[in-house]
Amino acid sequence: MEWPEWLPARLVGVVFVFAGGIHLLLPGTLLATGRVAYDLALRVRFEPRDGAHRRVRVVGAAMVAAGLHLLYHGGLIPE
């Protein structure tokens, strides 16, 4: 069975939209998770600076936009 060539791009689009939504809805949870992960894995202190929540949301908005583009066009370059 051969997959259509647009399918992998659309799957990545779904993942981007989901991950971007998480960034938009739960920036504090993501920053707290990063704090714990840095402490456990790297043994360094992670202290988000002022505006970190806003920057996480901006990244989320960019991810959602990229994901929607991939879902709509089925690839990076529209045909």
Short mmCIF file of N, CA and C in Angstrom, two decimals:
data_model
loop_
_atom_site.label_atom_id
_atom_site.label_comp_id
_atom_site.label_asym_id
_atom_site.label_seq_id
_atom_site.Cartn_x
_atom_site.Cartn_y
_atom_site.Cartn_z
N MET A 1 0.84 -1.18 0.00
CA MET A 1 0.00 0.00 0.00
C MET A 1 0.89 1.25 0.00
N GLU A 2 0.60 2.15 -0.88
CA GLU A 2 1.37 3.38 -0.97
C GLU A 2 0.52 4.55 -0.51
N TRP A 3 1.11 5.39 0.34
CA TRP A 3 0.39 6.56 0.86
C TRP A 3 0.46 7.70 -0.14
N PRO A 4 -0.57 8.53 -0.19
CA PRO A 4 -0.49 9.74 -1.01
C PRO A 4 0.65 10.63 -0.49
N GLU A 5 1.31 11.34 -1.39
CA GLU A 5 2.48 12.13 -0.98
C GLU A 5 2.12 13.27 -0.04
N TRP A 6 0.87 13.73 -0.01
CA TRP A 6 0.47 14.82 0.87
C TRP A 6 0.19 14.36 2.30
N LEU A 7 0.02 13.06 2.53
CA LEU A 7 -0.39 12.57 3.84
C LEU A 7 0.62 12.88 4.95
N PRO A 8 1.93 12.64 4.78
CA PRO A 8 2.86 12.97 5.87
C PRO A 8 2.82 14.45 6.26
N ALA A 9 2.70 15.34 5.29
CA ALA A 9 2.65 16.77 5.60
C ALA A 9 1.39 17.09 6.40
N ARG A 10 0.29 16.47 6.06
CA ARG A 10 -0.95 16.75 6.80
C ARG A 10 -0.88 16.17 8.21
N LEU A 11 -0.23 15.03 8.39
CA LEU A 11 -0.05 14.48 9.74
C LEU A 11 0.81 15.41 10.59
N VAL A 12 1.87 15.93 10.01
CA VAL A 12 2.70 16.91 10.72
C VAL A 12 1.88 18.15 11.04
N GLY A 13 1.00 18.55 10.13
CA GLY A 13 0.13 19.68 10.38
C GLY A 13 -0.77 19.46 11.59
N VAL A 14 -1.32 18.27 11.71
CA VAL A 14 -2.16 17.94 12.88
C VAL A 14 -1.35 18.04 14.16
N VAL A 15 -0.14 17.50 14.15
CA VAL A 15 0.73 17.55 15.33
C VAL A 15 1.06 19.00 15.68
N PHE A 16 1.37 19.82 14.67
CA PHE A 16 1.69 21.23 14.92
C PHE A 16 0.49 21.97 15.52
N VAL A 17 -0.70 21.74 14.99
CA VAL A 17 -1.89 22.41 15.51
C VAL A 17 -2.14 21.99 16.96
N PHE A 18 -2.01 20.70 17.24
CA PHE A 18 -2.21 20.21 18.61
C PHE A 18 -1.17 20.82 19.56
N ALA A 19 0.11 20.72 19.20
CA ALA A 19 1.17 21.24 20.06
C ALA A 19 1.05 22.76 20.22
N GLY A 20 0.71 23.45 19.15
CA GLY A 20 0.52 24.90 19.23
C GLY A 20 -0.63 25.27 20.14
N GLY A 21 -1.71 24.49 20.08
CA GLY A 21 -2.84 24.72 20.98
C GLY A 21 -2.45 24.57 22.44
N ILE A 22 -1.64 23.57 22.72
CA ILE A 22 -1.15 23.38 24.09
C ILE A 22 -0.32 24.59 24.53
N HIS A 23 0.53 25.09 23.64
CA HIS A 23 1.33 26.27 23.95
C HIS A 23 0.44 27.49 24.22
N LEU A 24 -0.64 27.62 23.45
CA LEU A 24 -1.54 28.76 23.64
C LEU A 24 -2.34 28.65 24.93
N LEU A 25 -2.79 27.45 25.26
CA LEU A 25 -3.68 27.26 26.40
C LEU A 25 -2.97 27.05 27.73
N LEU A 26 -1.78 26.46 27.71
CA LEU A 26 -1.11 26.07 28.95
C LEU A 26 0.35 26.52 29.02
N PRO A 27 0.63 27.80 28.82
CA PRO A 27 2.04 28.22 28.85
C PRO A 27 2.68 28.03 30.22
N GLY A 28 1.94 28.25 31.27
CA GLY A 28 2.49 28.07 32.62
C GLY A 28 2.86 26.63 32.90
N THR A 29 2.02 25.71 32.46
CA THR A 29 2.30 24.28 32.64
C THR A 29 3.54 23.88 31.87
N LEU A 30 3.69 24.39 30.64
CA LEU A 30 4.88 24.07 29.85
C LEU A 30 6.14 24.62 30.50
N LEU A 31 6.07 25.84 31.02
CA LEU A 31 7.23 26.41 31.69
C LEU A 31 7.57 25.65 32.96
N ALA A 32 6.56 25.22 33.71
CA ALA A 32 6.81 24.43 34.92
C ALA A 32 7.41 23.08 34.57
N THR A 33 6.93 22.47 33.49
CA THR A 33 7.49 21.20 33.03
C THR A 33 8.95 21.38 32.63
N GLY A 34 9.24 22.46 31.93
CA GLY A 34 10.63 22.76 31.57
C GLY A 34 11.51 22.94 32.79
N ARG A 35 10.98 23.61 33.80
CA ARG A 35 11.73 23.82 35.04
C ARG A 35 12.09 22.49 35.68
N VAL A 36 11.11 21.58 35.79
CA VAL A 36 11.36 20.27 36.39
C VAL A 36 12.32 19.45 35.54
N ALA A 37 12.12 19.47 34.22
CA ALA A 37 12.98 18.68 33.33
C ALA A 37 14.42 19.16 33.38
N TYR A 38 14.63 20.47 33.37
CA TYR A 38 15.99 21.00 33.48
C TYR A 38 16.63 20.57 34.79
N ASP A 39 15.85 20.64 35.88
CA ASP A 39 16.39 20.27 37.19
C ASP A 39 16.76 18.80 37.25
N LEU A 40 15.88 17.93 36.76
CA LEU A 40 16.13 16.49 36.84
C LEU A 40 17.18 16.01 35.84
N ALA A 41 17.07 16.46 34.60
CA ALA A 41 17.94 15.92 33.55
C ALA A 41 19.29 16.63 33.47
N LEU A 42 19.28 17.93 33.64
CA LEU A 42 20.51 18.70 33.42
C LEU A 42 21.14 19.22 34.71
N ARG A 43 20.39 19.15 35.79
CA ARG A 43 20.86 19.66 37.08
C ARG A 43 21.24 21.14 37.01
N VAL A 44 20.40 21.89 36.31
CA VAL A 44 20.58 23.34 36.24
C VAL A 44 19.26 24.01 36.61
N ARG A 45 19.34 25.26 37.03
CA ARG A 45 18.16 26.01 37.41
C ARG A 45 17.58 26.71 36.18
N PHE A 46 16.30 26.53 35.98
CA PHE A 46 15.57 27.16 34.87
C PHE A 46 14.63 28.18 35.48
N GLU A 47 14.88 29.44 35.21
CA GLU A 47 14.03 30.50 35.74
C GLU A 47 13.50 31.34 34.58
N PRO A 48 12.22 31.16 34.23
CA PRO A 48 11.64 31.98 33.15
C PRO A 48 11.67 33.46 33.53
N ARG A 49 12.00 34.29 32.58
CA ARG A 49 12.04 35.74 32.81
C ARG A 49 10.67 36.36 32.53
N ASP A 50 10.57 37.64 32.80
CA ASP A 50 9.32 38.35 32.52
C ASP A 50 8.96 38.20 31.05
N GLY A 51 7.70 37.98 30.80
CA GLY A 51 7.22 37.84 29.42
C GLY A 51 7.32 36.44 28.86
N ALA A 52 7.77 35.48 29.67
CA ALA A 52 7.93 34.11 29.16
C ALA A 52 6.59 33.51 28.72
N HIS A 53 5.54 33.77 29.47
CA HIS A 53 4.22 33.24 29.09
C HIS A 53 3.81 33.77 27.72
N ARG A 54 4.04 35.05 27.48
CA ARG A 54 3.69 35.66 26.20
C ARG A 54 4.51 35.04 25.07
N ARG A 55 5.80 34.83 25.30
CA ARG A 55 6.64 34.25 24.25
C ARG A 55 6.23 32.82 23.94
N VAL A 56 5.83 32.06 24.96
CA VAL A 56 5.36 30.69 24.72
C VAL A 56 4.09 30.73 23.87
N ARG A 57 3.21 31.67 24.16
CA ARG A 57 1.98 31.80 23.36
C ARG A 57 2.27 32.21 21.92
N VAL A 58 3.26 33.07 21.72
CA VAL A 58 3.64 33.48 20.35
C VAL A 58 4.15 32.27 19.57
N VAL A 59 4.97 31.45 20.22
CA VAL A 59 5.45 30.22 19.57
C VAL A 59 4.26 29.33 19.23
N GLY A 60 3.30 29.22 20.15
CA GLY A 60 2.11 28.42 19.90
C GLY A 60 1.31 28.92 18.71
N ALA A 61 1.15 30.24 18.61
CA ALA A 61 0.41 30.80 17.47
C ALA A 61 1.12 30.50 16.15
N ALA A 62 2.45 30.59 16.16
CA ALA A 62 3.21 30.26 14.94
C ALA A 62 3.06 28.79 14.58
N MET A 63 3.06 27.92 15.59
CA MET A 63 2.90 26.49 15.33
C MET A 63 1.51 26.20 14.75
N VAL A 64 0.48 26.83 15.30
CA VAL A 64 -0.87 26.62 14.78
C VAL A 64 -0.96 27.11 13.34
N ALA A 65 -0.38 28.28 13.05
CA ALA A 65 -0.41 28.81 11.69
C ALA A 65 0.31 27.87 10.72
N ALA A 66 1.47 27.38 11.11
CA ALA A 66 2.22 26.45 10.25
C ALA A 66 1.44 25.15 10.05
N GLY A 67 0.84 24.66 11.13
CA GLY A 67 0.06 23.43 11.03
C GLY A 67 -1.15 23.58 10.13
N LEU A 68 -1.85 24.70 10.24
CA LEU A 68 -3.00 24.93 9.38
C LEU A 68 -2.59 25.05 7.91
N HIS A 69 -1.44 25.66 7.67
CA HIS A 69 -0.92 25.75 6.30
C HIS A 69 -0.67 24.34 5.74
N LEU A 70 -0.02 23.49 6.53
CA LEU A 70 0.26 22.12 6.08
C LEU A 70 -1.03 21.33 5.87
N LEU A 71 -1.99 21.52 6.76
CA LEU A 71 -3.26 20.81 6.60
C LEU A 71 -4.00 21.25 5.34
N TYR A 72 -4.00 22.53 5.08
CA TYR A 72 -4.74 23.05 3.93
C TYR A 72 -4.06 22.72 2.61
N HIS A 73 -2.74 22.94 2.55
CA HIS A 73 -2.02 22.80 1.28
C HIS A 73 -1.42 21.41 1.08
N GLY A 74 -1.25 20.63 2.15
CA GLY A 74 -0.66 19.30 2.01
C GLY A 74 0.83 19.33 1.73
N GLY A 75 1.49 20.43 2.01
CA GLY A 75 2.93 20.55 1.81
C GLY A 75 3.38 21.96 2.10
N LEU A 76 4.69 22.17 2.03
CA LEU A 76 5.23 23.49 2.32
C LEU A 76 4.88 24.51 1.25
N ILE A 77 4.94 24.08 0.00
CA ILE A 77 4.70 24.99 -1.12
C ILE A 77 3.35 24.65 -1.75
N PRO A 78 2.41 25.62 -1.75
CA PRO A 78 1.11 25.35 -2.37
C PRO A 78 1.25 25.06 -3.86
N GLU A 79 0.43 24.16 -4.33
CA GLU A 79 0.47 23.82 -5.77
C GLU A 79 -0.62 24.54 -6.52
#
